[in-house]
Short mmCIF file of C-alpha atoms in Angstrom, two decimals:
data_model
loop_
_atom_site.label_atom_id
_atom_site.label_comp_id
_atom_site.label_asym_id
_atom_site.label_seq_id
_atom_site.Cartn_x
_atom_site.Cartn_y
_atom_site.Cartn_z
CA UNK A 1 -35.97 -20.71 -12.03
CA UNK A 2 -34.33 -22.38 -14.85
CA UNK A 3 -33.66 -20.90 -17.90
CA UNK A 4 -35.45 -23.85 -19.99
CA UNK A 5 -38.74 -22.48 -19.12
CA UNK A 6 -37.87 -18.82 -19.65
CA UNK A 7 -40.27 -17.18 -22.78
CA UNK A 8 -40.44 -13.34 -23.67
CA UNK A 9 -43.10 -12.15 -24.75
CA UNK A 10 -43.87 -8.75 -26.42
CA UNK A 11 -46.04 -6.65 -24.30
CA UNK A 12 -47.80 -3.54 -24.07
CA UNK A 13 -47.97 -1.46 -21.05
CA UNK A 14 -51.47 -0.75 -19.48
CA UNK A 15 -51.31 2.86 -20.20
CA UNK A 16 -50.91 2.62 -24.03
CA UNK A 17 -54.35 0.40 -24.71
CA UNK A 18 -57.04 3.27 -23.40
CA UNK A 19 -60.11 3.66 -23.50
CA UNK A 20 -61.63 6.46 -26.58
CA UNK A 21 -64.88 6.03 -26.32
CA UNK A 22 -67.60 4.24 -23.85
CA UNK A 23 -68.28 3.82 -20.01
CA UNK A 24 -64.41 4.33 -19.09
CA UNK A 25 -63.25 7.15 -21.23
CA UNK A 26 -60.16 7.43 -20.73
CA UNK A 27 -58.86 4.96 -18.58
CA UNK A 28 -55.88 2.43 -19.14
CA UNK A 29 -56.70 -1.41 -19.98
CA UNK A 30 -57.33 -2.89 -16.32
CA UNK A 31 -58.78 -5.88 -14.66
CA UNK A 32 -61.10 -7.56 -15.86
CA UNK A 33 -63.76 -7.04 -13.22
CA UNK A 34 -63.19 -3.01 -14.00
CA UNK A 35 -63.78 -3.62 -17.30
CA UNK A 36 -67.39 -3.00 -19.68
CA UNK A 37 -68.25 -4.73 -22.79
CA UNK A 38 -68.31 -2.29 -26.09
CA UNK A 39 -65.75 -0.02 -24.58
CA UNK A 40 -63.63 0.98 -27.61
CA UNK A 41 -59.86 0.89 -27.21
CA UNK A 42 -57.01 2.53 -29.25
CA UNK A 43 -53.33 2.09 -28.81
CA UNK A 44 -51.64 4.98 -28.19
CA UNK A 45 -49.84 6.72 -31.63
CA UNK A 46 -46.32 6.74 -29.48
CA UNK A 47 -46.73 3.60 -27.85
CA UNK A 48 -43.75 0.66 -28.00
CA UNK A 49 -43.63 -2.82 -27.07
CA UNK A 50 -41.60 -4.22 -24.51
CA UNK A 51 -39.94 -7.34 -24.07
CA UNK A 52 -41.30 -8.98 -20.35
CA UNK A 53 -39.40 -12.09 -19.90
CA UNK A 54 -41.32 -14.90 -17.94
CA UNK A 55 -40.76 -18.29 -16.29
CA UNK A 56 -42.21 -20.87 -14.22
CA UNK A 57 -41.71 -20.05 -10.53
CA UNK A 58 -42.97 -22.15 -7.02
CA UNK A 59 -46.52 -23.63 -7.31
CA UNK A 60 -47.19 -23.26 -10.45
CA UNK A 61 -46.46 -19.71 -10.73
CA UNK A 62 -45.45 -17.56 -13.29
CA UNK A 63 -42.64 -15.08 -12.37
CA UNK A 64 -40.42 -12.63 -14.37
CA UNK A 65 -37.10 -13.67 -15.42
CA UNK A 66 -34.02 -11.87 -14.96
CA UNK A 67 -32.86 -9.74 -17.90
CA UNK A 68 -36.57 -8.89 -18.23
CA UNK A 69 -36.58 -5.27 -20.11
CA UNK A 70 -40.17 -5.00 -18.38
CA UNK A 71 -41.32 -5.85 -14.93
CA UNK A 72 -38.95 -6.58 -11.92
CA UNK A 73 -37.40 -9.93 -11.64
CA UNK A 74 -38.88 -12.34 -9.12
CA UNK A 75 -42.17 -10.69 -9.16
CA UNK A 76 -45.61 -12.82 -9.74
CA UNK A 77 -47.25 -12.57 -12.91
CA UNK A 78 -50.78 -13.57 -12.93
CA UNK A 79 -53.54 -14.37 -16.41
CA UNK A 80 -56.09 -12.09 -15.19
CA UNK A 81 -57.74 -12.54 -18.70
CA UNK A 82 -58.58 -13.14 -22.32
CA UNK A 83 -60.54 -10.28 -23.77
CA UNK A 84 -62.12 -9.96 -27.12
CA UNK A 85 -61.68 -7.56 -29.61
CA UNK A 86 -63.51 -6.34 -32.48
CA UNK A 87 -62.36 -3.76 -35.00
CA UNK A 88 -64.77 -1.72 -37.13
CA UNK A 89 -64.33 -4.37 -40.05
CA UNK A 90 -65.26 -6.83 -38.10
CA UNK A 91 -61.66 -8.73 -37.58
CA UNK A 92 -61.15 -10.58 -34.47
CA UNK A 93 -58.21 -9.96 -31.76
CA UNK A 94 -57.52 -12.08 -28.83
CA UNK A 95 -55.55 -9.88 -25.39
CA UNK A 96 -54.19 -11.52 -22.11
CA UNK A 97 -54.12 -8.88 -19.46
CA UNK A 98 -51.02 -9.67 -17.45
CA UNK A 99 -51.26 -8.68 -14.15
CA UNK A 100 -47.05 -8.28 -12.02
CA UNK A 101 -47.45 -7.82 -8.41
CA UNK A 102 -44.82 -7.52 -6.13
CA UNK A 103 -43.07 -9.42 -2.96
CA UNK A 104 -46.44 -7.90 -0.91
CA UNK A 105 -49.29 -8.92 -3.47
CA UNK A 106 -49.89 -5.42 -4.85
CA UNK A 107 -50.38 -4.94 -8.04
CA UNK A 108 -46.91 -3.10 -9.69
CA UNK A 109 -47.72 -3.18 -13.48
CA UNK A 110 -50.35 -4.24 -15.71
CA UNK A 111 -49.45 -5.82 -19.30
CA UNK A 112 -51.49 -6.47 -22.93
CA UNK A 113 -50.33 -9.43 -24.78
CA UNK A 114 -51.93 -9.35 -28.32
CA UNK A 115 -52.36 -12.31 -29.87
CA UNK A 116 -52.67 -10.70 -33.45
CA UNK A 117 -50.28 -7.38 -34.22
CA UNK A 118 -52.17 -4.34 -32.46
CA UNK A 119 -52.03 -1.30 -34.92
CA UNK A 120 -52.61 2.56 -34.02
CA UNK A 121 -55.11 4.92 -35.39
CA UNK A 122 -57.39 1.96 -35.41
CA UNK A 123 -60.25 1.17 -32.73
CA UNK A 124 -60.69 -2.15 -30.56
CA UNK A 125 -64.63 -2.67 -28.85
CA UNK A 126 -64.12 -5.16 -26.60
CA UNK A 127 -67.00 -7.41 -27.18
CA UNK A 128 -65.96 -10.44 -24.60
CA UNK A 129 -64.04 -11.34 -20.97
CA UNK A 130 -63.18 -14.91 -20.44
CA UNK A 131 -61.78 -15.17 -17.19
CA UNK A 132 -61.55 -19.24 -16.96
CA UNK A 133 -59.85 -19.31 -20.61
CA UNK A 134 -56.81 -16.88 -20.19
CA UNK A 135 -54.06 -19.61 -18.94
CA UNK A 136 -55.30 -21.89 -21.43
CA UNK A 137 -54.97 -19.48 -24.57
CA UNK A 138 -51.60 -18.56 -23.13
CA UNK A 139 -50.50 -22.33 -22.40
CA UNK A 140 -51.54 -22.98 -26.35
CA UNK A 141 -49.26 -20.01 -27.34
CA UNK A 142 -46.21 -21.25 -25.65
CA UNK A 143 -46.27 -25.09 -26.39
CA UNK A 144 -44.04 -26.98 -28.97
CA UNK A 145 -45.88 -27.69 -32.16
CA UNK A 146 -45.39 -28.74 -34.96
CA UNK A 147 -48.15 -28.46 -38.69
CA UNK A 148 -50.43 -30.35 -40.55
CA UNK A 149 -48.06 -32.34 -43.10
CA UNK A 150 -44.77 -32.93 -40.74
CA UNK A 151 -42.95 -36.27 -41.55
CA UNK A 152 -41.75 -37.52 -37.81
CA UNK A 153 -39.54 -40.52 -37.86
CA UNK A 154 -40.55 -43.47 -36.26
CA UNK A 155 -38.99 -45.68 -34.23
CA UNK A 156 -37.93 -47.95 -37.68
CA UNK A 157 -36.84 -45.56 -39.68
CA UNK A 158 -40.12 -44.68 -41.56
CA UNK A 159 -41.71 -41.16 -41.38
CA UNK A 160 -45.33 -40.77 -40.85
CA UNK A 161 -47.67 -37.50 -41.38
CA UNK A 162 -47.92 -36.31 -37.42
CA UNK A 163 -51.76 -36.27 -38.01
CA UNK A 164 -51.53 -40.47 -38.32
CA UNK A 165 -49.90 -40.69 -35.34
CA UNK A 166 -51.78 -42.29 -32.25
CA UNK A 167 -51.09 -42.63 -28.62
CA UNK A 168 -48.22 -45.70 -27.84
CA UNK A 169 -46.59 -45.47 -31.31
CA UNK A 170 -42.87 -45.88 -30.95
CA UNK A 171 -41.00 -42.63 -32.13
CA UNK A 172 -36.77 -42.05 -32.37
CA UNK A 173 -35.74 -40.06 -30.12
CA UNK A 174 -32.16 -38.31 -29.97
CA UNK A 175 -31.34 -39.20 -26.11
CA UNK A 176 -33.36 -42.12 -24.94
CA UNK A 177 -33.86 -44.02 -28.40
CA UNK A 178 -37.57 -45.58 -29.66
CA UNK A 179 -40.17 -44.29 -27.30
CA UNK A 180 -44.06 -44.02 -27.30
CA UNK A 181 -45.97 -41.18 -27.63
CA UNK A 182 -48.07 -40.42 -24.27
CA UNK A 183 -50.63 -37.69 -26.13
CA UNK A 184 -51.16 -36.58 -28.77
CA UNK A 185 -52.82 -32.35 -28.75
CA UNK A 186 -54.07 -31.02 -31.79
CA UNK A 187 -55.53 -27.29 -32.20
CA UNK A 188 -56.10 -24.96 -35.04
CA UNK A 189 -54.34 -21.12 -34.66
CA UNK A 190 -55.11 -18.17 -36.40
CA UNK A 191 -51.69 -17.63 -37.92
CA UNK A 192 -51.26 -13.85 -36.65
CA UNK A 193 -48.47 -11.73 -35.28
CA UNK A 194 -45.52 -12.86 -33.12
CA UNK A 195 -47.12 -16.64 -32.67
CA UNK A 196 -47.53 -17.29 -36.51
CA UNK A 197 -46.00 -20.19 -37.52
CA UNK A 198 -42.14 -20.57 -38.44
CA UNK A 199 -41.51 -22.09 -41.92
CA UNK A 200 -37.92 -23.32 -42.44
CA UNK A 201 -37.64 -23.73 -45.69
CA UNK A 202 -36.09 -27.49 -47.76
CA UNK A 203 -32.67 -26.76 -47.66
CA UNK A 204 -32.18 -24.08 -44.89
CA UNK A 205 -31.05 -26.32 -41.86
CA UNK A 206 -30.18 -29.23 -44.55
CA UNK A 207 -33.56 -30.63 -44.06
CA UNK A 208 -35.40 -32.03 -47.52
CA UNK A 209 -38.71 -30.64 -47.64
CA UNK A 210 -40.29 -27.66 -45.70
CA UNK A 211 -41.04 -28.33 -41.99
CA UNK A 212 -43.38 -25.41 -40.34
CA UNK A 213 -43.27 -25.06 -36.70
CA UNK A 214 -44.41 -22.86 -33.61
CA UNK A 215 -41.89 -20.04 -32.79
CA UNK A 216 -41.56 -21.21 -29.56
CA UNK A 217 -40.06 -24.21 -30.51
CA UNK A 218 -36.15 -25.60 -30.30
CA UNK A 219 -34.48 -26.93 -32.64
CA UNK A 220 -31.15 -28.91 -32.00
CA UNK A 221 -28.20 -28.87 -34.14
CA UNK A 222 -24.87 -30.37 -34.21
CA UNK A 223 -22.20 -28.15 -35.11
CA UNK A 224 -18.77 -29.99 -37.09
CA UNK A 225 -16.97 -26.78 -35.17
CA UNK A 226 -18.63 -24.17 -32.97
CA UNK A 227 -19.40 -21.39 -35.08
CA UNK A 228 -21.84 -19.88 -33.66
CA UNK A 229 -19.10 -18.74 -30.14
CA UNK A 230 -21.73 -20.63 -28.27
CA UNK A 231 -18.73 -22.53 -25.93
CA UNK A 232 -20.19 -26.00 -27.58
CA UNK A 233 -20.66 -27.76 -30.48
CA UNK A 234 -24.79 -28.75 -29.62
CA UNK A 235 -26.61 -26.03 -29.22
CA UNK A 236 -30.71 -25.38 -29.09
CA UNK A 237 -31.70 -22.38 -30.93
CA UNK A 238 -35.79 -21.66 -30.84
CA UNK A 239 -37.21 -21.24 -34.30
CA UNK A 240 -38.34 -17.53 -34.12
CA UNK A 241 -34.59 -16.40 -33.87
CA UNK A 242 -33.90 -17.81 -36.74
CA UNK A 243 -36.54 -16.01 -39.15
CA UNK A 244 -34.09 -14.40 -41.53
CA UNK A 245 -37.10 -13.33 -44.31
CA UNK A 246 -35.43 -15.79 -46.94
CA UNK A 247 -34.72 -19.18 -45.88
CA UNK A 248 -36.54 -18.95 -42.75
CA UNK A 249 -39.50 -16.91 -42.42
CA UNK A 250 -42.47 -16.18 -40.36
CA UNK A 251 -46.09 -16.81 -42.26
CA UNK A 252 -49.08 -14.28 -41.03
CA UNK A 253 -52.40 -15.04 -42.08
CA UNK A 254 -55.04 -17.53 -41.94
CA UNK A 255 -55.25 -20.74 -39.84
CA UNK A 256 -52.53 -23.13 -38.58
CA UNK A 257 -53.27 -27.16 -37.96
CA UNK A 258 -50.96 -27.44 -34.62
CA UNK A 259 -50.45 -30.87 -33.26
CA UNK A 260 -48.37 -31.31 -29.51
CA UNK A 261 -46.79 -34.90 -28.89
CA UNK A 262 -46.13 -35.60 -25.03
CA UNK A 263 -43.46 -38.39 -23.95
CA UNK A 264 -43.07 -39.19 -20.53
CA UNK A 265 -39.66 -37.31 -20.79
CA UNK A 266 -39.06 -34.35 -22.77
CA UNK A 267 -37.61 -35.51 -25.83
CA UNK A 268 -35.61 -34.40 -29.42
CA UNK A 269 -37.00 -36.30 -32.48
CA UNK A 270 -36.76 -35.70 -35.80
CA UNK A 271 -38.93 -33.70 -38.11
CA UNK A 272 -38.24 -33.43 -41.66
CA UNK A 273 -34.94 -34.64 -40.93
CA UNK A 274 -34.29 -31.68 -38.21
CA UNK A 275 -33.63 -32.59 -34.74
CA UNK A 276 -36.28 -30.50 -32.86
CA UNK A 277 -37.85 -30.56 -29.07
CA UNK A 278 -41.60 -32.00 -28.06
CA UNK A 279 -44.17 -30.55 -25.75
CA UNK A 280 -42.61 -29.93 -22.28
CA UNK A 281 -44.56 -29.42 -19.71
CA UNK A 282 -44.48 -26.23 -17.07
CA UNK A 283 -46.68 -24.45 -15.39
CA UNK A 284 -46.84 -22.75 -19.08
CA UNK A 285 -48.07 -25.08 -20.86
CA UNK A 286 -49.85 -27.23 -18.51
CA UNK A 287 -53.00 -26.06 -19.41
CA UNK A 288 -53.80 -27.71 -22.43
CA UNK A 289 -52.95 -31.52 -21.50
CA UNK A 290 -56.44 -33.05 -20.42
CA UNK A 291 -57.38 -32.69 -16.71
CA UNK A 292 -56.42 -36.32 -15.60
CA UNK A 293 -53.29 -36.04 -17.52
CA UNK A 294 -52.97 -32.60 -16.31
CA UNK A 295 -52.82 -34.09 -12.69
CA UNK A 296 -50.87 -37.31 -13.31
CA UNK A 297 -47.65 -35.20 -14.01
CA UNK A 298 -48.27 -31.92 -11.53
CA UNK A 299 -46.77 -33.79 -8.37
CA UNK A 300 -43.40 -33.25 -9.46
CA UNK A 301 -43.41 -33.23 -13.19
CA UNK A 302 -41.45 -36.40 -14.35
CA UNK A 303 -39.41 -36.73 -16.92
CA UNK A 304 -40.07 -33.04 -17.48
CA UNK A 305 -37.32 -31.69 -15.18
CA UNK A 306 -34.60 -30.06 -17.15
CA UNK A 307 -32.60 -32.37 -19.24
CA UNK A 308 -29.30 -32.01 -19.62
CA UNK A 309 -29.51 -31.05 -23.38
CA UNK A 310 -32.15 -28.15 -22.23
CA UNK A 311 -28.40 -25.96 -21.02
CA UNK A 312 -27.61 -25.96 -24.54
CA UNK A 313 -29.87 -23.20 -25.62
CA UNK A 314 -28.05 -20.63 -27.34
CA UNK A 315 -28.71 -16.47 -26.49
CA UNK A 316 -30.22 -14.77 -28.85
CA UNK A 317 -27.59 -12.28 -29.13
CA UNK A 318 -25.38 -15.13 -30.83
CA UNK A 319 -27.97 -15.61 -33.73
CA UNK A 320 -29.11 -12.29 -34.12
CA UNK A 321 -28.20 -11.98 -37.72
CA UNK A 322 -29.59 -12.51 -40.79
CA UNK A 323 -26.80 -15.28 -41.55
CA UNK A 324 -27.26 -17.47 -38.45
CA UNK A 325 -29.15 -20.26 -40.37
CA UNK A 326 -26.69 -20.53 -43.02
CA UNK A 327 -23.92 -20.64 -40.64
CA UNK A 328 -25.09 -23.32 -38.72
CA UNK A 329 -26.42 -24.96 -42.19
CA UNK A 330 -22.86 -25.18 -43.06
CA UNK A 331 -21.64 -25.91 -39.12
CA UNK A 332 -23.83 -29.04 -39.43
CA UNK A 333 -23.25 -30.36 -42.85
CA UNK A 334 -21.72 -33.98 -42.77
#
C-alpha cells in the first residue's frame, strides 16, 4: 500500500449507534440485511470518534493503513452500506456501515461513517438501505474537487470558471506542461460535517481571490526554505489540515457545486493561483468515473500510479498548528 492513497476517516464504533426504540431494541448498528426500516437510533452520551485509517489494497480492495488508531492494519474493509436517516425535524443524514474482517473473512469490527456530524440525546429512524450506492457515496467523499466559481489556468495563460470547461481543453499542468482534460465530474454536496468544503481564503496561501475546495484535496507548495521540518522544500499538504478558523476555514451548511477533472495522469494545476492536485483514481474513488471510463483505466490504472511528487505529502503532525498556513504563506512568498 502506498501512502498516496491513504484517507482517515472519523468513525464510530458499532456499539455506540444502538438501537432505542423499534424491532431491534437494543442492538448495535449491524449489517444491512439485519437491519429494519423505522428503527430509531441514538448515539451513545459517552461515545467518541475514532480515527480508522484506510487505503487501497489488492483487487480493488480497501484495507486499513498502518498507524490506524482503529481497526488492525492489513485487514479488509468492506461498504456494506448507505443508510438513511431521519431525525424528528425532519433533517436528513447519510451512514456507511464499514464492515473490517480479518486474514480469515470474519467479521472483527463494524464502523459508522456519518456523512453529516452525529449528535447525542437526539434520535435517528432509519428510513432507507441502499446497498448498490454505498461505494459510490464513499468514492464522491474522497475525490479531489474543486467549487462552482474556481478560475483554473489554461494551457495559455488565461483562467476559465471550471464549470466552462469541456472534455480535450488544454490545461497547465506543474509536471507534464499543457494537457487535456479526459472528464470532467460534477455533483452537488450537502456541505455537512468533516466533508464540508475547505475555503482558503484571498491572501492565505498568497492566492488572489478565495478558492474553496474538498478537504480531501492536496495542495502543493514551494517552500524558499523548509520551514515546515518536512526534509524538503515541496511538500503536499491536504486542505483539511490546514483549517486554522481564520484564514482557512471549514464552511458547514447548505449545498456545494463540486466539479472532478480527470487527466490521463494525475496532475498539479493551478487554481486561483494555488498549485493543487486533480482527481486520482483508486479503488476509492473509482466509483464515480462513468462505467466505460471506469473500465478503460481498472487494468492497471495508467498514469494514476504514484507520481513522484505524491512522496511529498507532509504528516499531519508537522502542520498541526494554527500557524501552519502562514508559515508556509511566508515559506512560499517570491
Amino acid at each position: 500500500m502506498t501512502d498516496a492513497f491513504i484517507q482517515i476517516l472519523t468513525v464510530y464504533r458499532a456499539v455506540d449507534f444502538s438501537v432505542v426504540s423499534g424491532a431491534n431494541l437494543g442492538d448495535a448498528m449491524s449489517f444491512a440485511d439485519e437491519l429494519d426500516l423505522d428503527d430509531v437510533y441514538e448515539l451513545g452520551q459517552r461515545a467518541e470518534p475514532a480515527r480508522l485509517s484506510v487505503g487501497a489494497g489488492q483487487a480493488g480492495a480497501l484495507t486499513i493503513a498502518g498507524g490506524s488508531a482503529a481497526g488492525r492494519e492489513g485487514h479488509l474493509v468492506h461498504l456494506d452500506a448507505c443508510l438513511i436517516m431521519m431525525t424528528a425535524n425532519g433533517t436528513i443524514t447519510e451512514l456507511l456501515v464499514m464492515v473490517e474482517v480479518d486474514a480469515a473473512g470474519d467479521v472483527d469490527a463494524i464502523y459508522v461513517l456519518p456523512l453529516a456530524r452525529l449528535m447525542p440525546r437526539t434520535e435517528y429512524t432509519l428510513v432507507g438501505i441502499d446497498r448498490s450506492g454505498a461505494r459510490t457515496r464513499f468514492a464522491e467523499a474522497a475525490c479531489v474537487s474543486f467549487s462552482r466559481g474556481t478560475r483554473v489556468t489554461l494551457a495559455s495563460g488565461a483562467q476559465s470558471l471550471i464549470e466552462d470547461l469541456v472534455i480535450g481543453d488544454v490545461i497547465l499542468t506543474r509536471d507534464d506542461g499543457p494537457r487535456p482534460v479526459r472528464w470532467i465530474g460534477a455533483a452537488t454536496a450537502r456541505a455537512v460535517g468533516d466533508f464540508a468544503p475547505i475555503r482558503i481564503r484571498a491572501g492565505a496561501l498568497n492566492n488572489e481571490a478565495d478558492l474553496v475546495i474538498s478537504p480531501e484535496s492536496r495542495l502543493f507548495i514551494y517552500q524558499r526554505s523548509d520551514a515546515l521540518g518536512a526534509g524538503r522544500r515541496e511538500v503536499l499538504v491536504r486542505a483539511r489540515h490546514l483549517v486554522n478558523g481564520a484564514s482557512i476555514v471549514q464552511e458547514r451548511g447548505g449545498f456545494v457545486d463540486y466539479f472532478q477533472l480527470l487527466f490521463d495522469r494525475h496532475q498539479i494545476i493551478y487554481a486561483e493561483g494555488i498549485a493543487a492536485e486533480t482527481m486520482l483514481v483508486d479503488p476509492r474513488t473509482q466509483s464515480v468515473l462513468p462505467r466505460d471510463l471506469r473500465d478503460a483505466m481498472s487494468r492497471p490504472l495508467p498514469g494514476h500510479a504514484p507520481r513522484p511528487h505524491l512522496d511529498f505529502e507532509v504528516q499531519p503532525r508537522l502542520v498541526d498548528r494554527p500557524d501552519a498556513a502562514e508559515i508556509l504563506r511566508r515559506a512560499s512568498s517570491r
